[in-house]
PDB file of C-alpha atoms in Angstrom:
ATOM      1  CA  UNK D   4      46.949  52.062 -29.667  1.00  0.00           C
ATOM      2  CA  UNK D   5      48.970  49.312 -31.386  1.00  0.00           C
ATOM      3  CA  UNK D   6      48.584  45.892 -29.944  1.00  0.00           C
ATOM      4  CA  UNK D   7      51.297  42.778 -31.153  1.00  0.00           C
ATOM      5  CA  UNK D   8      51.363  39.256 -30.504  1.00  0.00           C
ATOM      6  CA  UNK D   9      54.824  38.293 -29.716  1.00  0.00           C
ATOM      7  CA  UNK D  10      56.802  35.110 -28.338  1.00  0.00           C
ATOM      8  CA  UNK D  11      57.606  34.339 -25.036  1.00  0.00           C
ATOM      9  CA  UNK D  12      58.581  31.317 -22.805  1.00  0.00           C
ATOM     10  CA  UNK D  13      55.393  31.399 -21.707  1.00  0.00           C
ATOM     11  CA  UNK D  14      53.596  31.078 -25.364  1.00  0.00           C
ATOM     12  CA  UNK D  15      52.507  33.519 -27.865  1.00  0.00           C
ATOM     13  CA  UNK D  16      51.414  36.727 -25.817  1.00  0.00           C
ATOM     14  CA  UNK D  17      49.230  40.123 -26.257  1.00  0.00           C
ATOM     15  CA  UNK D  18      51.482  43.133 -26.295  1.00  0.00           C
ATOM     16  CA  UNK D  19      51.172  46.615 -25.941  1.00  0.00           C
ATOM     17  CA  UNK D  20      53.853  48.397 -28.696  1.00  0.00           C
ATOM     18  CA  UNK D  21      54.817  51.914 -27.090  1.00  0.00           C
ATOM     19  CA  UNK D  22      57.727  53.718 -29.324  1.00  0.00           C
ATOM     20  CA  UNK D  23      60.574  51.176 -29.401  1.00  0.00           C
ATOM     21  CA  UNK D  24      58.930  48.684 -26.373  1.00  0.00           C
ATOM     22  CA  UNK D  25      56.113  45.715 -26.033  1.00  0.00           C
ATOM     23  CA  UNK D  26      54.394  46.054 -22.240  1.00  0.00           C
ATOM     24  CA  UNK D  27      52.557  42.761 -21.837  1.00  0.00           C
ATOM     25  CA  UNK D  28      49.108  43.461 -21.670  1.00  0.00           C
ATOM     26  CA  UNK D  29      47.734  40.669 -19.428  1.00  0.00           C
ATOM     27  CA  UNK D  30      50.323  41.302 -16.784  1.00  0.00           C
ATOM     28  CA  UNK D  31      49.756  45.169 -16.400  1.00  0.00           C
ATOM     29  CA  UNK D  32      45.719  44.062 -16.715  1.00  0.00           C
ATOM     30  CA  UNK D  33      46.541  41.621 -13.776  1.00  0.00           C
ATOM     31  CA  UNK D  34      44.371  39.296 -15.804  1.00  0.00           C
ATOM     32  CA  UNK D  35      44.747  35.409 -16.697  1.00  0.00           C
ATOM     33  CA  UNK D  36      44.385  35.835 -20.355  1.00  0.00           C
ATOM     34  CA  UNK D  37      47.506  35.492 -22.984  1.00  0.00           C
ATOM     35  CA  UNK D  38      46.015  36.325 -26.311  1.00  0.00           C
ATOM     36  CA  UNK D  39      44.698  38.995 -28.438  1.00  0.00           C
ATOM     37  CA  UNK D  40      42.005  37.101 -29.157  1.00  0.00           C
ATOM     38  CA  UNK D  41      41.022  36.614 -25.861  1.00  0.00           C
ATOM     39  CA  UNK D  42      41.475  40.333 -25.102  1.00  0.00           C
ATOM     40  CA  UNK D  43      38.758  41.448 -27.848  1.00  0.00           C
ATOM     41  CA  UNK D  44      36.417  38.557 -26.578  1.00  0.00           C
ATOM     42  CA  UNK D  45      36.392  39.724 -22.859  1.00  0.00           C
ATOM     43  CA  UNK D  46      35.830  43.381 -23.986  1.00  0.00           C
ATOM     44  CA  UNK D  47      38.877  44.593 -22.175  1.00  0.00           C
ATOM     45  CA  UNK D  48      40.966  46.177 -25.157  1.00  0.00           C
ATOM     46  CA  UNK D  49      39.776  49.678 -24.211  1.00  0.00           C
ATOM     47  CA  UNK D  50      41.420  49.308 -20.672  1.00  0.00           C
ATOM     48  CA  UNK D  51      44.941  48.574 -22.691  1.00  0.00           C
ATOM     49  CA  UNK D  52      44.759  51.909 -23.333  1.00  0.00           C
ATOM     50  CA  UNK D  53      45.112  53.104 -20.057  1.00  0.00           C
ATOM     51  CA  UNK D  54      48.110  50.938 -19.576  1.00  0.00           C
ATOM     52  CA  UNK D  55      51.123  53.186 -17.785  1.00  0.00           C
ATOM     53  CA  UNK D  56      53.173  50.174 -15.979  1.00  0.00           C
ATOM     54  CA  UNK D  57      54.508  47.063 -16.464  1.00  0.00           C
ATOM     55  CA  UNK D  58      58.010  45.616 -17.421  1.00  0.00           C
ATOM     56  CA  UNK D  59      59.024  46.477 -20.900  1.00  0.00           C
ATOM     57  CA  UNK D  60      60.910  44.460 -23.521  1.00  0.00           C
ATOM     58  CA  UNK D  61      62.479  45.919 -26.141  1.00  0.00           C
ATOM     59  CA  UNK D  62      61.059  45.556 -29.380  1.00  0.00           C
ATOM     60  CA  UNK D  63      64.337  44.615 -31.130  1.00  0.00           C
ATOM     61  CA  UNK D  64      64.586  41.643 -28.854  1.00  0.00           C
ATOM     62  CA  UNK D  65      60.905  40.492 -29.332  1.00  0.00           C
ATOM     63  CA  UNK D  66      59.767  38.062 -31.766  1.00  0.00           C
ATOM     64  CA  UNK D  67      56.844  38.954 -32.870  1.00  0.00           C
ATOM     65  CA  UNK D  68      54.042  37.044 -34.008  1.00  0.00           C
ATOM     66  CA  UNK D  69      51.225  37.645 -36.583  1.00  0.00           C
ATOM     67  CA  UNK D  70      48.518  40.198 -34.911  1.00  0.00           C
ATOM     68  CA  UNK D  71      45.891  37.999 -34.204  1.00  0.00           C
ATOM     69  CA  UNK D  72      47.833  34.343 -34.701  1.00  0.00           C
ATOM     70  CA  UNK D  73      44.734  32.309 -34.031  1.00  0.00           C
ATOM     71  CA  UNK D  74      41.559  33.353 -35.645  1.00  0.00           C
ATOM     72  CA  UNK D  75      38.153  31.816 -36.410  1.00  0.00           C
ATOM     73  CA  UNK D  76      38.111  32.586 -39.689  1.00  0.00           C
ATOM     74  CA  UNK D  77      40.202  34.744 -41.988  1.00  0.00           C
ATOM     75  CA  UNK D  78      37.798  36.083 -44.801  1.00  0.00           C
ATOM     76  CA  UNK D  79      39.301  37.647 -48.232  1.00  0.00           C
ATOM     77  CA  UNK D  80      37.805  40.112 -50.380  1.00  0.00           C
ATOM     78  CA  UNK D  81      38.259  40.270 -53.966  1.00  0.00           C
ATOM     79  CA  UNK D  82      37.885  42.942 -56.917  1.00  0.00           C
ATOM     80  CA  UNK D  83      37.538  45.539 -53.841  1.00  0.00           C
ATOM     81  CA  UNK D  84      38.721  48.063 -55.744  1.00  0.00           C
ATOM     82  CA  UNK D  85      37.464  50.130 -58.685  1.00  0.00           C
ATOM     83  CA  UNK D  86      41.189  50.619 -60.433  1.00  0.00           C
ATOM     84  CA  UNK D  87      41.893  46.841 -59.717  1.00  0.00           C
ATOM     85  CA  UNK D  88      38.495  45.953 -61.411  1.00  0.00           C
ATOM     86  CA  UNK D  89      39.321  48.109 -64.279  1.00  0.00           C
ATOM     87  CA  UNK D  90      43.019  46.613 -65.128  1.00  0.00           C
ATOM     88  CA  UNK D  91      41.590  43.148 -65.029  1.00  0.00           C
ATOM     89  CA  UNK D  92      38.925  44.142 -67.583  1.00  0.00           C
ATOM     90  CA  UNK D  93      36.279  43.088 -65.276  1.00  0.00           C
ATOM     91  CA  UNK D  94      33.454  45.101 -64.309  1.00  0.00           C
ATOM     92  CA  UNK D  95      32.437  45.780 -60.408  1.00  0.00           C
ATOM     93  CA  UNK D  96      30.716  43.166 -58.682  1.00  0.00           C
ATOM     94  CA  UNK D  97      27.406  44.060 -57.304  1.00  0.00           C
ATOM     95  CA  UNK D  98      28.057  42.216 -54.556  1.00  0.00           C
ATOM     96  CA  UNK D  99      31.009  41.282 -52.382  1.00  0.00           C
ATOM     97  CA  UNK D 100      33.591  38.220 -53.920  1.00  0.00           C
ATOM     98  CA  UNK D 101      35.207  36.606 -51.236  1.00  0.00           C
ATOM     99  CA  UNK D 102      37.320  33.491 -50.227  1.00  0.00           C
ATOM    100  CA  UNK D 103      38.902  32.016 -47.249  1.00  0.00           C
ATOM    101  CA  UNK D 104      42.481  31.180 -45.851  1.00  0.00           C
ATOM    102  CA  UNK D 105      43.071  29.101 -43.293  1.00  0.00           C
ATOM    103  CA  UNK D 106      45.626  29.850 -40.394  1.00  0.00           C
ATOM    104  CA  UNK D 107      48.435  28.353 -41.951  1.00  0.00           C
ATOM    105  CA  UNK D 108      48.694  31.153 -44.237  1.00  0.00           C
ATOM    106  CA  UNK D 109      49.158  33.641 -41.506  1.00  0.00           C
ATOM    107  CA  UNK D 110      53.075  34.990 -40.948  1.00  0.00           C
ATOM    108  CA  UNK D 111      54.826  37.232 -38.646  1.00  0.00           C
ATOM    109  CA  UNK D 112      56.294  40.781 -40.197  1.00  0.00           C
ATOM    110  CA  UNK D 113      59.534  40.024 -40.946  1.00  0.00           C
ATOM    111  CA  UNK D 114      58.836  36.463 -41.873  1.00  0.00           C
ATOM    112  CA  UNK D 115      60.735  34.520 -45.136  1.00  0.00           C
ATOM    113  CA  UNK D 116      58.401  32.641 -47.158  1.00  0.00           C
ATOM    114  CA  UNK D 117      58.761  29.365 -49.268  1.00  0.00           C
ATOM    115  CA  UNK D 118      57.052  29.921 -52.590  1.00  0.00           C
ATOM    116  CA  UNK D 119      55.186  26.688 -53.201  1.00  0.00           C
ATOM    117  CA  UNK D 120      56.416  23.934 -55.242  1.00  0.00           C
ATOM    118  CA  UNK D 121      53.164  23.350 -57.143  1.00  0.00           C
ATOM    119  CA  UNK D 122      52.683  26.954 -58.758  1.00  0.00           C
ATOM    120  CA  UNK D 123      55.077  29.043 -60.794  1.00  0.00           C
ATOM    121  CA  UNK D 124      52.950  31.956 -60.783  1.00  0.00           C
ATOM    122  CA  UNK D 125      53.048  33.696 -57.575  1.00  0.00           C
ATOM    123  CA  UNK D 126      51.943  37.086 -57.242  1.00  0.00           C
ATOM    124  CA  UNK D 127      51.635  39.751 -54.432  1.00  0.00           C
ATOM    125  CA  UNK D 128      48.718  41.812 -53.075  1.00  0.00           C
ATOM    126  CA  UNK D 129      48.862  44.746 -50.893  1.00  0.00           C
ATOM    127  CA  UNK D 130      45.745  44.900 -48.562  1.00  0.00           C
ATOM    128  CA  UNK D 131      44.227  46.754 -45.438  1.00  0.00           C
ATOM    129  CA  UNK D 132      42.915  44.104 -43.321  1.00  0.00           C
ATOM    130  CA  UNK D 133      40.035  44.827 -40.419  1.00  0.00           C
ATOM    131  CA  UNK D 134      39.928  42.754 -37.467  1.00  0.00           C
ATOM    132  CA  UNK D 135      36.427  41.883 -35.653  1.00  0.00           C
ATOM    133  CA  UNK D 136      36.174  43.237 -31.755  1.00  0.00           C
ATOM    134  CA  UNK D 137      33.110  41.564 -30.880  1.00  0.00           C
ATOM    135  CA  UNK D 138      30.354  38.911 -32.005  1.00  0.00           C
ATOM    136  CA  UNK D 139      28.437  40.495 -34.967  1.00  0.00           C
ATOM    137  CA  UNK D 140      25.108  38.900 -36.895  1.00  0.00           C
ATOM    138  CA  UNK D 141      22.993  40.696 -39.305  1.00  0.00           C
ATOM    139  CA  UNK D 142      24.616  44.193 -37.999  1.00  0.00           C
ATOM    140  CA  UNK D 143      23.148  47.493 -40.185  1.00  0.00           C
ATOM    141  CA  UNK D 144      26.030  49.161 -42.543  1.00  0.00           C
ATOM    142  CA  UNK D 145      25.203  52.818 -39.989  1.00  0.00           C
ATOM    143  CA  UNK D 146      26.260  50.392 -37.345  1.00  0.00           C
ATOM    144  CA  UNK D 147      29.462  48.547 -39.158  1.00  0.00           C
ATOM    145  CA  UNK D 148      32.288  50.094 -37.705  1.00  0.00           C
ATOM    146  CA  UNK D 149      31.049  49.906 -34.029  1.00  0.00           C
ATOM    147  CA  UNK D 150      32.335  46.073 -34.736  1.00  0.00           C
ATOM    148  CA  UNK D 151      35.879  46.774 -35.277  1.00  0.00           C
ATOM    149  CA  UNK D 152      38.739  46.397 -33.295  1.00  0.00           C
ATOM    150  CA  UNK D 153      41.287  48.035 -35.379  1.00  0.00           C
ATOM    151  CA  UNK D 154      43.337  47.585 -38.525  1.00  0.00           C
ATOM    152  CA  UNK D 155      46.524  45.757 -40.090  1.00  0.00           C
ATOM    153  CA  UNK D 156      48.558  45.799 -43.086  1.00  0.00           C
ATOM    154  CA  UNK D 157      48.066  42.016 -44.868  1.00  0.00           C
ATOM    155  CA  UNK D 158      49.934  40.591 -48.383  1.00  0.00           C
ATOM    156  CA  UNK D 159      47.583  37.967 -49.572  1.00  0.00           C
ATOM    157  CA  UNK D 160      49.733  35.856 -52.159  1.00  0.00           C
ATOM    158  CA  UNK D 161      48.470  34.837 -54.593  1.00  0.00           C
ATOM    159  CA  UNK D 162      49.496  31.489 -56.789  1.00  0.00           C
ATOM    160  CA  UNK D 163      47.688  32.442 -60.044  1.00  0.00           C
ATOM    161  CA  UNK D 164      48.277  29.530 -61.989  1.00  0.00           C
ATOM    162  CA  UNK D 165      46.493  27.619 -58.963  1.00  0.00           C
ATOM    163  CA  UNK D 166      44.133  30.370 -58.788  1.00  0.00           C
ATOM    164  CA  UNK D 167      42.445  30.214 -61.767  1.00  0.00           C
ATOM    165  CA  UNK D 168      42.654  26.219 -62.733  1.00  0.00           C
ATOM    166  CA  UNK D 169      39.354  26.202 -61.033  1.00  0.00           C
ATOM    167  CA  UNK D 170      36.445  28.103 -60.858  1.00  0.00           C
ATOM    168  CA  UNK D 171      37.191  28.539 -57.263  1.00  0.00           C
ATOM    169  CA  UNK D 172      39.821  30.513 -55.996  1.00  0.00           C
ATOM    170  CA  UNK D 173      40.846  29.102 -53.127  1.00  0.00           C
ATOM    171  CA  UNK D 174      43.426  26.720 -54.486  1.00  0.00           C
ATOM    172  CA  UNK D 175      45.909  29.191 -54.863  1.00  0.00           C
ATOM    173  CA  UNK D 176      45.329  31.475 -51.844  1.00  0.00           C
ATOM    174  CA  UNK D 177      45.955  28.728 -49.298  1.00  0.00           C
ATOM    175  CA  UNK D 178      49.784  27.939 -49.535  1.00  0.00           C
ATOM    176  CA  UNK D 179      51.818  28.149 -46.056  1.00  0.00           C
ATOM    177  CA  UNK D 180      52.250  31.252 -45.294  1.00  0.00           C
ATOM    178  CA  UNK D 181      50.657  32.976 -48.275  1.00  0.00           C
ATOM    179  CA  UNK D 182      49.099  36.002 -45.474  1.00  0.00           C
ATOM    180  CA  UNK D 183      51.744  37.663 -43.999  1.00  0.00           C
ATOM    181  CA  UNK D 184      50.166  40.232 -42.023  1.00  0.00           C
ATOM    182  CA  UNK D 185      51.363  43.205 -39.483  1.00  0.00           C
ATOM    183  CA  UNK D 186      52.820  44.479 -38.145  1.00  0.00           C
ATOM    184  CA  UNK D 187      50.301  45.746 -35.293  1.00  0.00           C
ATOM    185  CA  UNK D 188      46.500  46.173 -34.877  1.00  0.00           C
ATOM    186  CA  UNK D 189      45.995  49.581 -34.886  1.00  0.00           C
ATOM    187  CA  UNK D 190      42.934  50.758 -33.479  1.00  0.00           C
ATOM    188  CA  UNK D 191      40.733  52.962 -35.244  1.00  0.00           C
ATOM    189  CA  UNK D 192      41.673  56.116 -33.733  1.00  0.00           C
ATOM    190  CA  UNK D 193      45.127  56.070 -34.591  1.00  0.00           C
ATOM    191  CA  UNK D 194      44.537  54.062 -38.209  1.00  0.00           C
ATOM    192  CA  UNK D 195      42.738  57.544 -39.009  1.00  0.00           C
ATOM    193  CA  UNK D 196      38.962  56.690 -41.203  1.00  0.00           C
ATOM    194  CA  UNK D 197      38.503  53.900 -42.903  1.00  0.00           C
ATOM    195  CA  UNK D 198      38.336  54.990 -46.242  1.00  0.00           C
ATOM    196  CA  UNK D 199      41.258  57.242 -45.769  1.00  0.00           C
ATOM    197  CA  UNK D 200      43.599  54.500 -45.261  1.00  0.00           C
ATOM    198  CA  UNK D 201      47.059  55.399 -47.398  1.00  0.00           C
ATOM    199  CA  UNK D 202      49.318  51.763 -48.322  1.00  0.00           C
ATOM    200  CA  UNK D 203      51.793  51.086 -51.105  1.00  0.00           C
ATOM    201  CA  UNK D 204      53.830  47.631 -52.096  1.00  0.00           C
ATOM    202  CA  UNK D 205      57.631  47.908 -53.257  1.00  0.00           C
ATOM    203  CA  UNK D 206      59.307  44.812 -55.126  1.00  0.00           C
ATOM    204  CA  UNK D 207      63.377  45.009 -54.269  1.00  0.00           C
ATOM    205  CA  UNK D 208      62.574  48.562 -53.639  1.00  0.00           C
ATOM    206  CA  UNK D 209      60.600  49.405 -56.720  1.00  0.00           C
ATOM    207  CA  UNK D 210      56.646  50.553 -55.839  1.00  0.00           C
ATOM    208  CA  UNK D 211      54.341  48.364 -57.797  1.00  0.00           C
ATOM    209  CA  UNK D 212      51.049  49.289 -55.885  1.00  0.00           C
ATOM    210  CA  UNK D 213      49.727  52.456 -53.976  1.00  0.00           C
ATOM    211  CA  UNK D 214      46.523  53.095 -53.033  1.00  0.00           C
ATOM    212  CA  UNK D 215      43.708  54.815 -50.378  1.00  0.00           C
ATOM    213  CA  UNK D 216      40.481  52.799 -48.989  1.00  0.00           C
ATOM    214  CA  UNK D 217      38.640  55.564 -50.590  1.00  0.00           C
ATOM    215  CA  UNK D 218      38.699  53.746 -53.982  1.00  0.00           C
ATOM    216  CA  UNK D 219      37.085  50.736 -52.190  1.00  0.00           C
ATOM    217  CA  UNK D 220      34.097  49.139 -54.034  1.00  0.00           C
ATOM    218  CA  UNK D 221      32.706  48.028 -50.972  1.00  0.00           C
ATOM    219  CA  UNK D 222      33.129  50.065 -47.932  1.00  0.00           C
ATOM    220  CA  UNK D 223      34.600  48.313 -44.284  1.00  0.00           C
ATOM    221  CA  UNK D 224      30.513  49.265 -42.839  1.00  0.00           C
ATOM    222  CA  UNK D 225      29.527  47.700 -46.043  1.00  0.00           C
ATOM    223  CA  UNK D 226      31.735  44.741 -45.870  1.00  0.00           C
ATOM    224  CA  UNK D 227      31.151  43.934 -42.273  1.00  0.00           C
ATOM    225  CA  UNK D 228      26.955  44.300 -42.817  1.00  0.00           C
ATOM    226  CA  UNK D 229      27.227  42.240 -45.339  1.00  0.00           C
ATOM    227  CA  UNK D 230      29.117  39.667 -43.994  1.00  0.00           C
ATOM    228  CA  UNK D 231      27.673  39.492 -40.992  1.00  0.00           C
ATOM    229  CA  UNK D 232      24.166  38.536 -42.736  1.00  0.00           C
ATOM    230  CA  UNK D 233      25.832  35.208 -44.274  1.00  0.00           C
ATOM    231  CA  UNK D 234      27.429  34.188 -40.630  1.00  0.00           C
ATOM    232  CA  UNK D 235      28.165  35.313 -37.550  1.00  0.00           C
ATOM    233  CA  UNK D 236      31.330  37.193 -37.043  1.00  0.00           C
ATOM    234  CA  UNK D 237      33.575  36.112 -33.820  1.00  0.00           C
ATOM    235  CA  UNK D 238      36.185  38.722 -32.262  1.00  0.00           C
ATOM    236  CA  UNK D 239      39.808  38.185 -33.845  1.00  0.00           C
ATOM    237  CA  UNK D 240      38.157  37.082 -36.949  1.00  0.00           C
ATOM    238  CA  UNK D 241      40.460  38.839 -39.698  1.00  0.00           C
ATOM    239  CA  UNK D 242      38.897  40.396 -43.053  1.00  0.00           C
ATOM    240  CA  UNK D 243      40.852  41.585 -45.872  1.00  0.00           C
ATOM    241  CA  UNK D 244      39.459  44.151 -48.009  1.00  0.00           C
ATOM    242  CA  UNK D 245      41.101  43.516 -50.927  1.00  0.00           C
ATOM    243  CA  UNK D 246      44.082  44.644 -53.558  1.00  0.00           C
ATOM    244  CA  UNK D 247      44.408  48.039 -55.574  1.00  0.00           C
ATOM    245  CA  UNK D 248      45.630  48.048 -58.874  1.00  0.00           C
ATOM    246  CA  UNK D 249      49.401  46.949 -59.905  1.00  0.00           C
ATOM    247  CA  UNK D 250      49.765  43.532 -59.472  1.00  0.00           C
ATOM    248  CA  UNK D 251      52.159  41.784 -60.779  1.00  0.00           C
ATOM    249  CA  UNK D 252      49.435  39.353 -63.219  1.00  0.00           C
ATOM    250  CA  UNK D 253      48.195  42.633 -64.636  1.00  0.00           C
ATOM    251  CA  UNK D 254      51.528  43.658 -65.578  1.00  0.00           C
ATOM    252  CA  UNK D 255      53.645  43.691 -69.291  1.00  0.00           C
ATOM    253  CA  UNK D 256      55.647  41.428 -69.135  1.00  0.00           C
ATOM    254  CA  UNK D 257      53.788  39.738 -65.997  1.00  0.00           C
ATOM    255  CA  UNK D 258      56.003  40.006 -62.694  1.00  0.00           C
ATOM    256  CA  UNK D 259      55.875  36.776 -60.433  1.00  0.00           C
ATOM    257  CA  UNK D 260      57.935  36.185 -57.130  1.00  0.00           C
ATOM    258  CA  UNK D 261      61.255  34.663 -57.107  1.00  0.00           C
ATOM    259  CA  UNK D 262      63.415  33.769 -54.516  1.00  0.00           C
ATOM    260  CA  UNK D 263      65.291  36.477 -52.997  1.00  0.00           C
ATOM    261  CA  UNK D 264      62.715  39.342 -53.286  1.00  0.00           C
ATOM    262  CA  UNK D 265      62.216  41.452 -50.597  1.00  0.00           C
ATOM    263  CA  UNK D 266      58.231  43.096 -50.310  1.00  0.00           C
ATOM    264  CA  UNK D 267      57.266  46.094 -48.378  1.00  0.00           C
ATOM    265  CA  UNK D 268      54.357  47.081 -48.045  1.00  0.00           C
ATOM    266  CA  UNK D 269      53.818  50.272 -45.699  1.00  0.00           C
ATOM    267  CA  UNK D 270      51.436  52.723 -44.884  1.00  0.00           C
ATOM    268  CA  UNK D 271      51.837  56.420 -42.670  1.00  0.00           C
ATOM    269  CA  UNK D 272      49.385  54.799 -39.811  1.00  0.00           C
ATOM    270  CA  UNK D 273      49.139  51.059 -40.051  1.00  0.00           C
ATOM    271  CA  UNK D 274      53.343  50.769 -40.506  1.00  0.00           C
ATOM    272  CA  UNK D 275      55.340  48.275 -42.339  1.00  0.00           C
ATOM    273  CA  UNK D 276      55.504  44.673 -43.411  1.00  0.00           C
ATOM    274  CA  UNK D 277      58.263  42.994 -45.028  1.00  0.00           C
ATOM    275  CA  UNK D 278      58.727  39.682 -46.236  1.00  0.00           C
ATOM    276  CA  UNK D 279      61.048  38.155 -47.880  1.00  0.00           C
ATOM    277  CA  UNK D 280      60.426  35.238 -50.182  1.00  0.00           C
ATOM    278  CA  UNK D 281      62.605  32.027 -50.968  1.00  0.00           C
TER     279      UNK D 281
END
């Protein structure tokens, strides 16, 4: 199943996507809900599945929104991945880095965005992002993926110079619309396992990153027992798992964004994502 947000004159909406369609999911539920997010906190995403009716829009004349638009929190992973570790010269964590953005970082697929006027160093990350389906504290790693409502393709940019001025992070993950993210939450059944998960990032058409979860450092059961120990975890809350190796700091000569580029990042379950940046 492959749930969207998407725009309507009634507000920001949960849709079903079926082939080249959005169903909304409220009105064939006969519910009063609107959003994803309120769908994973009432428990009724499994009864989306069984969704046959309602009026369809077609997809090429919906706007869609990001996944999950309005999140608690939206939690970043970083050196996730062995190969990433390893072309940054930095050896594995033992235990998970992460960092937050905020919701003003979140984009639609398809969106355009504004590099920020205080950096001149931005960079791109491909990531598989998991997205919480119900309240989790101090959850065992055996019991990890129970917690999960499905999966999305996220590009965290990245303003490196920002980045790394501090001993934080955070300064230069935070920029408007620095997590584009898309273009559906797949739910584990059709995203295929977790560490199985194929993605790759092209710049103007050239692949600078491709990758499988199974060189993850920290697994999704891992991540989300872990987590869940430090706080509690809310349904819609968004986590991304991190960035394989190839990005564009790591590079000779180093590759930041410029106005005009066009990023894809796509994978055989979770889709496609493009952005384009000015």
């Amino acid at each position: 199943m492959r749930v969207v947000s998407y725009r309507s004159d009634r507000g920001v909406r949960a849709g079903l996507l079926l082939d080249d369609s959005v169903v909304d999911i409220w009105d064939a539920l006969a519910g009063d809900g609107s959003s994803v997010r309120e769908l994973l906190a009432s428990g009724r995403l499994a009864e989306a599945a069984e969704i046959s009716g309602g009026e369809p829009l077609a997809l090429e004349r919906v706007e869609l929104a990001p996944p999950v638009p309005n999140p608690d929190k939206i939690v970043c992973i970083g050196l996730n991945y062995r190969a990433h570790a390893a072309e940054a010269g930095i050896d594995p964590p033992e235990s998970p880095t992460f960092f937050a953005k905020f919701r003003n970082a979140l984009v639609a697929p398809g969106a355009t965005v504004a590099l920020p006027a205080a950096s001149a160093k931005v960079d791109f990350e491909a990531e598989v992002a998991f997205v919480v389906g119900r309240p989790a504290k101090d959850v065992a790693e055996s019991d990890g993926l129970d917690q999960i409502a499905g999966y999305m393709l996220l590009n965290d940019l990245s303003a490196r110079d920002l980045q790394f001025a501090t001993p934080q992070w955070m300064p230069g993950k935070v920029f408007d619309g620095s997590a584009p993210c898309g273009p559906a939450l797949v739910t584990p059944d059709e995203a295929g396992p977790e560490d199985r998960i194929c993605f790759s990032l092209t710049l103007n058409g050239e692949q600078m990153q491709a990758a499988s979860t199974d060189d993850l450092i920290f697994s999704v059961p891992a991540l989300v027992a872990h987590l869940s120990r430090l706080m509690t975890l809310e349904p819609g809350d968004i986590v991304s798992t991190g960035t394989p190796a190839g990005v564009g700091s790591t590079r000779e000569p180093r590759v930041w964004l410029k106005p005009g580029d066009e990023i894809a990042i796509s994978s055989p379950t979770l889709g496609r994502l493009q952005t384009t940046i000015r």
